[in-house]
Every structure is written in structure tokens, then in C-alpha cells.
Coordinates of N, CA and C and ligand atoms in Angstrom, one line a residue:
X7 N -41.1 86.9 101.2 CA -41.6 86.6 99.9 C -42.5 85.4 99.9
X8 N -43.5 85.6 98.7 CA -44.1 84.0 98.6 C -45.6 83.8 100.4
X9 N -46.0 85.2 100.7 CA -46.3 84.8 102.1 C -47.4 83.9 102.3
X10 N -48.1 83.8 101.5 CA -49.1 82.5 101.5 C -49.2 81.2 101.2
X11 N -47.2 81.0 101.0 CA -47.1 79.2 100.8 C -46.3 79.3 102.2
X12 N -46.2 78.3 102.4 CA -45.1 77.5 103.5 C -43.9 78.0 103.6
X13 N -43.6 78.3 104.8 CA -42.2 78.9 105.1 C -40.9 78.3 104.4
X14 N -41.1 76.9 103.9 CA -39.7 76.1 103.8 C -39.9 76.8 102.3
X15 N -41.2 76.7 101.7 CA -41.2 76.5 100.2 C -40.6 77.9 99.7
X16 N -41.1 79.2 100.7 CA -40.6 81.1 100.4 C -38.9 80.9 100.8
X17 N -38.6 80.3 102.1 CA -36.8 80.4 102.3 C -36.3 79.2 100.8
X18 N -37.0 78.1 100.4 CA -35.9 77.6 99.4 C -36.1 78.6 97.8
X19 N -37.2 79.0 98.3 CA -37.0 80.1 96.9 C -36.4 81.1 97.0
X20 N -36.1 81.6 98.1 CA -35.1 83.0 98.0 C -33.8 82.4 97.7
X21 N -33.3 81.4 98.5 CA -31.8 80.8 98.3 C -31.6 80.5 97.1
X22 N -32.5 79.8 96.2 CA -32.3 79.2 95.1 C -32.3 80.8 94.3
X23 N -33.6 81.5 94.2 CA -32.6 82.9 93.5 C -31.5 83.4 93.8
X24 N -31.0 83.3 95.0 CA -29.9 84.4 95.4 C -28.5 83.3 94.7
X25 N -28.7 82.0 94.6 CA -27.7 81.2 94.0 C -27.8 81.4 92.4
X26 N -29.0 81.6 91.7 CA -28.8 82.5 90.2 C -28.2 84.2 90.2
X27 N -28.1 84.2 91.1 CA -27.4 85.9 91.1 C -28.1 86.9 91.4
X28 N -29.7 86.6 91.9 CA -30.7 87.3 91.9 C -30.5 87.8 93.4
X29 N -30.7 89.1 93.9 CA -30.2 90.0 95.0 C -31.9 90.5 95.4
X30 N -32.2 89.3 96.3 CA -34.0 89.5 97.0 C -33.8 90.4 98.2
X31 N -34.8 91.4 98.1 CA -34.8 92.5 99.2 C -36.3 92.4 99.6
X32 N -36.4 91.7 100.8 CA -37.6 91.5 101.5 C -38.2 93.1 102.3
X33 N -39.4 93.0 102.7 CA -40.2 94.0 103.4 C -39.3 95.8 102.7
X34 N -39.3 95.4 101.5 CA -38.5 96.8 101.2 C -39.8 97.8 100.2
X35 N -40.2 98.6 100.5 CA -41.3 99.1 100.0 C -40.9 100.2 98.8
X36 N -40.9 99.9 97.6 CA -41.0 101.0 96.3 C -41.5 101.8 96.5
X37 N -41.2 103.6 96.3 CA -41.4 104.8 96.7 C -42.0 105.2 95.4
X38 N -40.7 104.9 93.9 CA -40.8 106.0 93.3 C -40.1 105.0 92.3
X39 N -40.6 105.5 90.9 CA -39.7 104.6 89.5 C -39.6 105.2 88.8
X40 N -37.7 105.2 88.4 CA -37.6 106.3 87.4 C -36.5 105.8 86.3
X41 N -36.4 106.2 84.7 CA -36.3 105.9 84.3 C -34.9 104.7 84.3
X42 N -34.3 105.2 85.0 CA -32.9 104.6 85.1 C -32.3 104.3 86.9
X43 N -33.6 104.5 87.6 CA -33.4 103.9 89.1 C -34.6 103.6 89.8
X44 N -34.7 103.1 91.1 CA -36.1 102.4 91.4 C -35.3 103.3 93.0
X45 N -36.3 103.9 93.2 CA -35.9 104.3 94.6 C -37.1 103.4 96.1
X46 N -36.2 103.4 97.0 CA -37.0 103.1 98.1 C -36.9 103.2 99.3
X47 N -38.5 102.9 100.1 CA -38.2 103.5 101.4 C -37.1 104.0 102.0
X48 N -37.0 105.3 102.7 CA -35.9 105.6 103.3 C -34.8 106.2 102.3
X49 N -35.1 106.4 101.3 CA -34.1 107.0 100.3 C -33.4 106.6 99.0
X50 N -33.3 105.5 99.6 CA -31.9 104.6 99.0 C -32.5 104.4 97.3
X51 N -31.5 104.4 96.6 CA -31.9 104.1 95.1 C -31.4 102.8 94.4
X52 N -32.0 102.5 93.4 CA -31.3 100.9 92.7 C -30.9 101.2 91.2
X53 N -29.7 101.1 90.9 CA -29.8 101.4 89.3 C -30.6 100.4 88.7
X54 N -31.3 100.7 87.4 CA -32.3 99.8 86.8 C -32.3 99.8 85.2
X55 N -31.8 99.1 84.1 CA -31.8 99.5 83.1 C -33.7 99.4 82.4
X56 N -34.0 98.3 82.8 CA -35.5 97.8 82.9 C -35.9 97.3 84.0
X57 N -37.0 97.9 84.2 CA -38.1 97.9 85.8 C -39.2 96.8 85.5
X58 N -39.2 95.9 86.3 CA -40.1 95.1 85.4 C -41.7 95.3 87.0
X59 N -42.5 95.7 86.8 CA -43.7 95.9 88.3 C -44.8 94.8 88.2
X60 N -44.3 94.1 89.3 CA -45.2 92.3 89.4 C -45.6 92.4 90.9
X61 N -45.8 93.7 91.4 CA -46.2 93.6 92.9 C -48.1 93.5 93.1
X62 N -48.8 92.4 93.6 CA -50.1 92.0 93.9 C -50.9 92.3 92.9
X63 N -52.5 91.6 93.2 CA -53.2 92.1 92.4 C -54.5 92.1 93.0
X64 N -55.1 92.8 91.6 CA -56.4 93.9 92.0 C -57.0 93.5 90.9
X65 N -58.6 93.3 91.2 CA -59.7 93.2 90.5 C -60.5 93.9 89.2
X66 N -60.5 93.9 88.2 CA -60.9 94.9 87.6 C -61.5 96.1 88.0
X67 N -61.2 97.2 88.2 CA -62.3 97.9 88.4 C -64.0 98.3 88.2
X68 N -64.1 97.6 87.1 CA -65.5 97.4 86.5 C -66.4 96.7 87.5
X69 N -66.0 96.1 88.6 CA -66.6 95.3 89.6 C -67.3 96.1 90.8
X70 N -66.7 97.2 90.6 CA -67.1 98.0 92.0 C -67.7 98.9 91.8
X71 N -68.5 98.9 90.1 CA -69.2 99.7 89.4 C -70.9 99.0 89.0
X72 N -70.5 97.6 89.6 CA -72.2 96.6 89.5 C -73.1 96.9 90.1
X73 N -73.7 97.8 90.1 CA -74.6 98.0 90.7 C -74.8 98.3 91.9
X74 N -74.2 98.7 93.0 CA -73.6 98.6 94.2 C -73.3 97.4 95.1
X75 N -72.8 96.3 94.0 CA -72.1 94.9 94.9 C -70.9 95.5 95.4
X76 N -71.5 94.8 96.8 CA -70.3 95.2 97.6 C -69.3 94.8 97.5
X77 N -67.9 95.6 97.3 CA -66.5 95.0 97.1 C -65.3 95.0 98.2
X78 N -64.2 94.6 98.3 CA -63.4 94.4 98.9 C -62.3 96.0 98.5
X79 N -61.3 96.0 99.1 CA -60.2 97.1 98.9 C -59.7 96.8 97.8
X80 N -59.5 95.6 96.8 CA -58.7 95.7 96.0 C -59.8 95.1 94.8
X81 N -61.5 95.5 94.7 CA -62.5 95.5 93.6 C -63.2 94.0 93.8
X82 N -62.5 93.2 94.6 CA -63.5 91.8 94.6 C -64.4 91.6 94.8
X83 N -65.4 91.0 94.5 CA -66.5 90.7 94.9 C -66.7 89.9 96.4
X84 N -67.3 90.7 96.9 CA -67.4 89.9 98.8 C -68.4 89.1 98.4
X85 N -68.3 87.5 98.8 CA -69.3 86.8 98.6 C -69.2 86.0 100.1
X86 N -70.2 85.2 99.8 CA -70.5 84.2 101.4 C -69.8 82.9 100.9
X87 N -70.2 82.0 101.9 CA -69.4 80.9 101.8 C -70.2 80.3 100.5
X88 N -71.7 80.3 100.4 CA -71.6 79.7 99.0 C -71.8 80.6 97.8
X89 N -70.6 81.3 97.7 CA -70.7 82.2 96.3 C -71.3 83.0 96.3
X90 N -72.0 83.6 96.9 CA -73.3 84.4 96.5 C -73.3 85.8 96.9
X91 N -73.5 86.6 96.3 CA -72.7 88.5 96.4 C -73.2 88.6 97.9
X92 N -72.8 89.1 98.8 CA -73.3 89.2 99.9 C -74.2 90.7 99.7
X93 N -74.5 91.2 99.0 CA -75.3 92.1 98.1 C -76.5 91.7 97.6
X94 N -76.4 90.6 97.0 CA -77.2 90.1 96.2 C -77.3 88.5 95.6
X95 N -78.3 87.6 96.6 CA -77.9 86.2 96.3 C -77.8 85.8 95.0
X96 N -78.7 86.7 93.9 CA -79.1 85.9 93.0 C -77.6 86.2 92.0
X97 N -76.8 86.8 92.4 CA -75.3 87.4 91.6 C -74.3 86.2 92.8
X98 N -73.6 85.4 91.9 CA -72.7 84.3 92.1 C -71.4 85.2 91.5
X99 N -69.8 85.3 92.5 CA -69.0 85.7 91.8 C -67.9 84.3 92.0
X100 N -66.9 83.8 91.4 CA -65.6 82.9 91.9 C -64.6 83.3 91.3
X101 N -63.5 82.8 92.1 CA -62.3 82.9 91.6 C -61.2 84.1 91.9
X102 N -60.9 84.7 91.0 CA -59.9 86.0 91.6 C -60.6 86.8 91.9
X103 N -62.1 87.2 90.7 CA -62.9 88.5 91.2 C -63.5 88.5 92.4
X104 N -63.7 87.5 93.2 CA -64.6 87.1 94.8 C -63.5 87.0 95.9
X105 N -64.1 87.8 96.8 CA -63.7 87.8 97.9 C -64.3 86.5 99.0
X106 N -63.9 85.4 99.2 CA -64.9 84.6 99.9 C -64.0 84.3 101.1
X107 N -64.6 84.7 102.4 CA -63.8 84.5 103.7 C -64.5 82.6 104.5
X108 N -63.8 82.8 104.5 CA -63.8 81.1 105.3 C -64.0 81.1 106.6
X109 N -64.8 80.9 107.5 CA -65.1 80.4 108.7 C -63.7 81.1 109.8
X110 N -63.3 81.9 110.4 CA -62.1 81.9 111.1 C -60.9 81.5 110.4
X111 N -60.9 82.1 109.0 CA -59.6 81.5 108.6 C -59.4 82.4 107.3
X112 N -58.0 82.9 106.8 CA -57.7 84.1 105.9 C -58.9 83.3 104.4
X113 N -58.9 84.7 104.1 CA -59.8 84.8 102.5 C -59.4 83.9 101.5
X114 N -60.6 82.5 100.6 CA -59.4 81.8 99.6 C -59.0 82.6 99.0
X115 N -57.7 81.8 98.9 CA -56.3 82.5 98.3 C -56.9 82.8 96.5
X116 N -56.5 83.9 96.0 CA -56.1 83.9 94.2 C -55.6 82.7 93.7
X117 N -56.2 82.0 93.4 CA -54.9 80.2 92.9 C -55.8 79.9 91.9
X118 N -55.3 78.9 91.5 CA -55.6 78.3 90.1 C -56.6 77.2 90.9
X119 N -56.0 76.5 92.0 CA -57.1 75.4 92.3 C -58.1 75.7 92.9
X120 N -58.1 77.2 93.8 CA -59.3 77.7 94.4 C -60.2 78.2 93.2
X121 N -59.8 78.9 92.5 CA -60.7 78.7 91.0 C -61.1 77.6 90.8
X122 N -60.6 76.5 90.6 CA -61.4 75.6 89.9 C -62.0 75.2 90.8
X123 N -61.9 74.5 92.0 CA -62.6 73.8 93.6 C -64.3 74.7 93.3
X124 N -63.9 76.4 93.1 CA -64.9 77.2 93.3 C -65.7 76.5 92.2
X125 N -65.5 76.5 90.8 CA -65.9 76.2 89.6 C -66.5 74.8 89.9
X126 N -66.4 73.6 90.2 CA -66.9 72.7 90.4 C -68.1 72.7 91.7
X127 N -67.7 73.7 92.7 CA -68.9 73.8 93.8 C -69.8 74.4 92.9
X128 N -69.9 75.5 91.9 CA -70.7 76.2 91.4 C -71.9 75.9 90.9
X129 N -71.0 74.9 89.7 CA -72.1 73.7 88.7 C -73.0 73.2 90.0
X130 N -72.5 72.4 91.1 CA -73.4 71.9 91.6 C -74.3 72.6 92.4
X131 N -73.9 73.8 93.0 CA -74.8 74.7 93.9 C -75.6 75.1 92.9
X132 N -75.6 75.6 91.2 CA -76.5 76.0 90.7 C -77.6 75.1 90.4
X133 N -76.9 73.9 90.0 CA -78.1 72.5 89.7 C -78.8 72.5 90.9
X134 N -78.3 71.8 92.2 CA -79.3 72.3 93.6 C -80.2 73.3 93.7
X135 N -79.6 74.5 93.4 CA -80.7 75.9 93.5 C -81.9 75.5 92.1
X136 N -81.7 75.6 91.4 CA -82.7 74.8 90.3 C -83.7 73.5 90.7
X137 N -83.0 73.0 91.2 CA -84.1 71.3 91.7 C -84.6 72.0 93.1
X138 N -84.3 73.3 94.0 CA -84.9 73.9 94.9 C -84.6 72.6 96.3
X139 N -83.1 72.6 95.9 CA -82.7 71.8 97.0 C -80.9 72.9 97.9
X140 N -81.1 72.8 99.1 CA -79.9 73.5 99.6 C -78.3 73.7 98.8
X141 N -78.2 74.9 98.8 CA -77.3 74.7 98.2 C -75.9 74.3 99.0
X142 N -75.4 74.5 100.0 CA -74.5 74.2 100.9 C -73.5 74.7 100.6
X143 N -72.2 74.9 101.4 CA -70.8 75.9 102.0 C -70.0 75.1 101.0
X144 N -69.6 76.2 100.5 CA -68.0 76.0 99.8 C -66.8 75.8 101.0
X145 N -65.6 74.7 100.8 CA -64.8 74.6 101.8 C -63.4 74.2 100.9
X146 N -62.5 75.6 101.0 CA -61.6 75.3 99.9 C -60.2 73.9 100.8
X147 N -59.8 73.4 100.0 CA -58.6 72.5 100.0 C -57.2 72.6 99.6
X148 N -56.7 73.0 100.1 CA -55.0 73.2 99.5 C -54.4 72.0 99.1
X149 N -54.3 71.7 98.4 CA -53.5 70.8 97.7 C -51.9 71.0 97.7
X150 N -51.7 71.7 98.3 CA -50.2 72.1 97.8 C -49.8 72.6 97.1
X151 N -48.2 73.6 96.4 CA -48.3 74.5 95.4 C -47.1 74.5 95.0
X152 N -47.0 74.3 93.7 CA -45.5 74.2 92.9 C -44.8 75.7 92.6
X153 N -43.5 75.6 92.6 CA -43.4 77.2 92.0 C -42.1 77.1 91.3
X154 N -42.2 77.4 89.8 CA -41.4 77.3 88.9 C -40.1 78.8 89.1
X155 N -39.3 78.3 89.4 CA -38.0 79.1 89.1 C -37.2 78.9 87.4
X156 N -37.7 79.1 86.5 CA -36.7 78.8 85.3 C -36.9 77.6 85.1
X157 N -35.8 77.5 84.2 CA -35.7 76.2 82.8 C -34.9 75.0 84.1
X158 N -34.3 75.0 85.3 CA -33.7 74.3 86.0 C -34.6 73.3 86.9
X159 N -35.0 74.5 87.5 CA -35.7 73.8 89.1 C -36.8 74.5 89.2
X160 N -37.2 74.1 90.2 CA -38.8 74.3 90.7 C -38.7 74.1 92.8
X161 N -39.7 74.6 93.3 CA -39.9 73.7 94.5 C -41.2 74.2 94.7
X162 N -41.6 73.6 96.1 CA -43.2 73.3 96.0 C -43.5 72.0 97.5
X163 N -44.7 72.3 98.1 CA -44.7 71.5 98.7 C -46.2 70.6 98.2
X164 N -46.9 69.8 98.6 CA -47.4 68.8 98.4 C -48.4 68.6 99.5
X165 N -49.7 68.3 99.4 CA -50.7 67.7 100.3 C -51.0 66.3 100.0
X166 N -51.3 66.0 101.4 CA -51.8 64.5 101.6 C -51.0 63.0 101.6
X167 N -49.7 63.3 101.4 CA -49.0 62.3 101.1 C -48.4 61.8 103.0
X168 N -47.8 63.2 103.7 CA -47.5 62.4 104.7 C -48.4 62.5 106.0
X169 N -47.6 62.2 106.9 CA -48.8 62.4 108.0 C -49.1 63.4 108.4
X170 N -48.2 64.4 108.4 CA -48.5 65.9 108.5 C -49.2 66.5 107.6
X171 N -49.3 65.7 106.5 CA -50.0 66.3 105.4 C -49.5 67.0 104.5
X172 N -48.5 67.7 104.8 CA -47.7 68.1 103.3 C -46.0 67.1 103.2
X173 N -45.4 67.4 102.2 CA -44.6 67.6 102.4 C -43.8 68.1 101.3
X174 N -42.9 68.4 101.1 CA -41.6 69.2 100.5 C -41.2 68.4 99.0
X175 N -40.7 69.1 98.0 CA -40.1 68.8 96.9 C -39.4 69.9 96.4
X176 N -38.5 69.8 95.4 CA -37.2 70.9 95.3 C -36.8 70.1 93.9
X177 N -36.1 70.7 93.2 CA -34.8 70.4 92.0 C -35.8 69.9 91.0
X178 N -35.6 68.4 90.4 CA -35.7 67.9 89.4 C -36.9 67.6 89.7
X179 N -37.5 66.8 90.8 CA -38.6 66.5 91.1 C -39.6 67.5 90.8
X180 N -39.1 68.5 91.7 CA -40.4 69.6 91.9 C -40.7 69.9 89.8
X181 N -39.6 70.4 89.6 CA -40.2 70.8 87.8 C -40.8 69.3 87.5
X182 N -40.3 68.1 87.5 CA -41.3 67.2 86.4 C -42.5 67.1 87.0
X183 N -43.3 67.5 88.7 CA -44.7 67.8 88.6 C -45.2 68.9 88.0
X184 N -44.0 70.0 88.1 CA -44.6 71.3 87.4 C -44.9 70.4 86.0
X185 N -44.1 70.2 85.9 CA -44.7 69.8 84.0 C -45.9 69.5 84.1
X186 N -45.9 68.2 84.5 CA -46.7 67.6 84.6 C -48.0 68.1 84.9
X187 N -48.1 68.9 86.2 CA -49.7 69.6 86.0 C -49.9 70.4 85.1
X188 N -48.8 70.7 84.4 CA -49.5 72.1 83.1 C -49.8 71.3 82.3
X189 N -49.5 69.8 82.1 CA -49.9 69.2 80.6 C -51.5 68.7 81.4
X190 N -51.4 68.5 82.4 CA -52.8 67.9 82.9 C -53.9 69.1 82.7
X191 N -53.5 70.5 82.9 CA -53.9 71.4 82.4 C -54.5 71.4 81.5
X192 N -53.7 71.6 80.4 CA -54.1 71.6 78.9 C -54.9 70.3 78.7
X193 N -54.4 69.3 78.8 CA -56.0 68.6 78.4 C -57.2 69.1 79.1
X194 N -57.4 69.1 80.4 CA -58.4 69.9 80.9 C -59.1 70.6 80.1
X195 N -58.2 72.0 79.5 CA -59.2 72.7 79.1 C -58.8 72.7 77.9
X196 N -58.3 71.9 76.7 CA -58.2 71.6 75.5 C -58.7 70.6 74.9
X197 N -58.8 69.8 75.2 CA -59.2 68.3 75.3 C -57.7 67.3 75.1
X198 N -57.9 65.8 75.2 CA -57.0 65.7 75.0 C -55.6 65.4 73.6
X199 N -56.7 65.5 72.6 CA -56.3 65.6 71.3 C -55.6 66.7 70.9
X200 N -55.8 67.8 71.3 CA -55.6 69.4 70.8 C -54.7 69.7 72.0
X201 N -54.3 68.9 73.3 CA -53.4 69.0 74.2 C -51.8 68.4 73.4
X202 N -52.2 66.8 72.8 CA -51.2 66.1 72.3 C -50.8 66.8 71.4
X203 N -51.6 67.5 70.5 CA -50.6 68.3 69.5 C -49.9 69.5 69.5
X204 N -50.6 70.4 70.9 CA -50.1 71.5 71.5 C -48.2 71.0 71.9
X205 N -48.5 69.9 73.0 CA -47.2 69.4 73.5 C -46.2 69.0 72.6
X206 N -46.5 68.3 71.2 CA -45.8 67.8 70.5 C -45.3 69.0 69.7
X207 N -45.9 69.9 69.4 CA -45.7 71.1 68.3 C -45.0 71.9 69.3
X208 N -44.6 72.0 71.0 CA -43.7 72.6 71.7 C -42.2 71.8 71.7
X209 N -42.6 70.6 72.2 CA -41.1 69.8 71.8 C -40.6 70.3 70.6
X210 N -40.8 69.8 69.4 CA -40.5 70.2 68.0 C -40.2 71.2 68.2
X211 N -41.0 72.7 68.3 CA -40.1 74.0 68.0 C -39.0 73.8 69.2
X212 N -39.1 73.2 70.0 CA -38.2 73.6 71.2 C -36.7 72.9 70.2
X213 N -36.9 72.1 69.9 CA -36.0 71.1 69.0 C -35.4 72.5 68.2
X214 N -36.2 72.6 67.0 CA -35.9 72.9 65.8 C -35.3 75.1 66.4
X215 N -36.0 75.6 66.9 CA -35.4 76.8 67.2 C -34.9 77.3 68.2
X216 N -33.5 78.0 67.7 CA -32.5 78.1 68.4 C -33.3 79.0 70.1
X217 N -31.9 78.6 70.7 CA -32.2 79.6 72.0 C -32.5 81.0 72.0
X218 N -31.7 81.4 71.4 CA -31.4 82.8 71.3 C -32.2 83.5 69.9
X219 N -33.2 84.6 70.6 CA -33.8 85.1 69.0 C -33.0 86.0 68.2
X220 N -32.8 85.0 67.0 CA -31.4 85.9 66.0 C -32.1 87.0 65.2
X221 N -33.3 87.4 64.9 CA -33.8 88.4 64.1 C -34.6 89.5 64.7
Ligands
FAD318 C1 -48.1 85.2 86.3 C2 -49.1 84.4 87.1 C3 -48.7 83.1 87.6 C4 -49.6 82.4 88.3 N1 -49.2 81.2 88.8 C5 -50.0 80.4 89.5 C6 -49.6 79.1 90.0 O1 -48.5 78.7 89.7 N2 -50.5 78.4 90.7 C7 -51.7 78.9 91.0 O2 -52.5 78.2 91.6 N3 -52.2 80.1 90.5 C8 -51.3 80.8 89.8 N4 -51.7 82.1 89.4 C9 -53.1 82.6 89.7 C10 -54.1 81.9 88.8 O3 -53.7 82.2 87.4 C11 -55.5 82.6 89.0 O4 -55.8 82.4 90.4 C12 -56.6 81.8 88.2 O5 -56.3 82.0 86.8 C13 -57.9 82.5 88.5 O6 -58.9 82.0 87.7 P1 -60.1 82.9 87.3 O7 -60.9 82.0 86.4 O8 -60.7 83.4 88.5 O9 -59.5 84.1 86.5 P2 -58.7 84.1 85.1 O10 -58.0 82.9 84.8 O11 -57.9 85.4 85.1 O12 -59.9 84.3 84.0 C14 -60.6 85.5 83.9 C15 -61.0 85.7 82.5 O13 -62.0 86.8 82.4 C16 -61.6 87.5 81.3 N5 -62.1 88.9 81.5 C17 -61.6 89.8 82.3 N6 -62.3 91.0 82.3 C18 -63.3 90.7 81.5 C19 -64.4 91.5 81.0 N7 -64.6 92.8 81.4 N8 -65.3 90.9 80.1 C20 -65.1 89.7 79.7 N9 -64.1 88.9 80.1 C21 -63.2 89.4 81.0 C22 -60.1 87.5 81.2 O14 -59.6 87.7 79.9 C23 -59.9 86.0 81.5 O15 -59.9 85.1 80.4 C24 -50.9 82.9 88.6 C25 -51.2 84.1 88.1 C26 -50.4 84.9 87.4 C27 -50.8 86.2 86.9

């Protein structure tokens, strides 16, 4: 599970489900879903009152309908290291819809920070291309990656702090960064006036209504 973060960060997230009561069945491949069982490989069935399907993702299909930009198996846009459709320079794609391979090294990941990393090389590779100066290689950066389990905990590992360059967080810690970068978030892309009142007006309902929805 989890195959594109760090080994410690995928094993403390299975344990910490399987300690909520949650029963993780790794490399187990879904056959077939039916109303009241989920069957898989090899036969076997799972009773299921509700199926909930959160397995990978895929690109709009409207992407592999542009014109003949070339796309990946799952609709992305294949681009070069600086963005650019490998189809067509003057078509820039980022983020989940782009496929962009890295030098000897797996495709940036679908993430929120490879989006934005992309999003900030862009502005500047387009200003460059405009002043008819080079535009130069996108080179993504992991920062590290938090992962919210519920209202308790969190874990996640961390870049640049030790010498190895990451390291580990879990429990109480891990959620108050989670917080913390979602509120860094919302101001981001709210500003930070329209963030303060977002936050304040979630405390408050969090306050004022109940847990459980009574109507
Ligand atoms: C449940 C979930 C949890 C995630 N958690 C994390 C996490 O913890 N950390 C992390 O780094 N990443 C996480 N991700 C991944 C992260 O959300 C994405 O990688 C990131 O949002 C990609 O940004 P983007 O701008 O490429 O695409 P998006 O944020 O998806 O933005 C694309 C926008 O295009 C719009 N759009 C789509 N089709 C059309 C169309 N035909 N015409 C016009 N507009 C269109 C969509 O409505 C959307 O607003 C998560 C994703 C999911 C689904």
C-alpha cells in the first residue's frame, strides 16, 4: 500500500489501520463487484454492505482526443522535462494531466507539490519563452508527505531536516503539520482574510454541531 512514499511511512499506515479494525489485504486484485460481495482473484469473496472504489487514477479522457497529443496509458499528457507536449512545444501540460519523466528516474508523482513546483517553473519558463530567453528543465523535489488517517493521527515523513534527509513523524505531531499545511493551503489559494474566516467558521460549526447527523 501507499507504493510511492517510504517504506516506514506504507508499514506505519497499515498497522495503524489494522489497530482501528480495518483488515488491509495487500497485492489482492478485484475481479468482480456485486451488490452485496466484492469477489477476488482466485475466487474468494468479501461480504460488503457498501463498496466504496478508490483504486488509481486516470486522466480525463478528453486528453487523448487533442489533436493527436501524445498520451500515456492512463490519458496524460507526455511532456519533456520542460513541460512541453512532446507532440507539440507550443502546448504546455502540468500536474496530474502530464506525464513528465525525469532523467533515469520514475515519472513526477500525481501530488499536490509536484503541481505546484510544476506551476511555479511554468510562470517562469513562459516569461523566459516570451523575453526569447532559454527556458530550462523542470527538476521535481520531494519534500516529504503527510498522510491523514482520521480525526486521531496522521504519519508522514519529512525532507531536509536530517542528514539523511528525511525523516519520520507519526501520532499527534504528524496531524498538527497536517493541519497546518491545509491552513497554509487555504491562504495560498484564498487569501489570507477569506482563509481566517474559512478556519474560524470551521472551529465554530465544529463547536456548535453535533457529531452525529440527527436529520
Ligand atoms: C482524495 C485525494 C487525496 C489526495 N491527497 C493528497 C495529499 O495528501 N498530498 C498530495 O500531495 N496530493 C494529494 N492528492 C493529489 C493532489 O490532489 C493532486 O495531485 C493535485 O490536486 C493535482 O493538481 P492539478 O492542478 O494538476 O489538478 P486538480 O487539482 O485536479 O485541478 C484540475 C482542475 O481542472 C478542472 N477540470 C477538469 N476537467 C476540466 C475540463 N474539461 N474543463 C475545465 N476544467 C476542468 C477540475 O475541476 C479541477 O478544478 C490527493 C488526491 C485525491 C483525489
Amino acid at each position: 500500500m501507499l507504493p510511492t512514499l517510504q517504506e516506514r511511512v506504507s508499514e506505519t499506515t497499515r498497522e495503524t489501520l489494522e489497530e482501528m479494525g480495518v483488515a488491509v489485504r495487500v497485492s489482492t486484485t478485484v475481479t468482480r463487484v456485486q451488490p452485496e460481495w466484492v469477489e477476488v482473484e482466485g475466487g474468494a469473496s468479501i461480504p460488503a454492505d457498501i463498496t466504496i472504489w478508490a483504486a488509481g487514477i486516470r486522466a480525463p479522457s478528453v486528453l487523448a482526443s487533442l489533436d493527436g497529443l501524445a498520451v500515456n496509458h492512463i490519458n496524460q499528457v507526455k511532456v519533456t522535462s520542460s513541460l512541453q507536449s512532446e507532440s507539440d512545444s507550443n502546448v504546455y501540460a502540468l500536474g496530474d494531466c502530464a506525464s513528465c519523466a525525469m532523467t533515469g528516474e520514475a515519472p513526477v508523482p500525481p501530488r499536490a507539490q509536484a503541481a505546484h513546483q510544476q506551476a511555479m517553473f511554468l510562470f517562469k519558463a513562459l516569461c523566459a519563452r516570451i523575453d526569447g530567453r532559454p527556458i530550462g528543465a523542470f527538476t521535481y523535489k520531494d519534500h516529504g508527505s503527510l498522510v491523514s488517517l482520521g480525526s486521531p493521527t496522521a504519519v508522514g515523513s519529512i525532507a531536509g531536516i536530517t542528514s539523511t534527509g528525511k525523516f519520520f513523524v507519526e501520532g499527534f505531531v504528524a496531524k498538527l503539520m497536517y493541519a497546518a499545511l491545509y491552513r497554509k493551503h487555504l491562504v495560498a489559494v484564498s487569501g489570507l482574510r477569506r482563509a481566517v474566516f474559512t478556519i474560524a467558521a470551521h472551529g465554530l460549526g465544529r463547536l456548535l454541531t453535533p457529531r452525529v447527523k440527527l436529520h
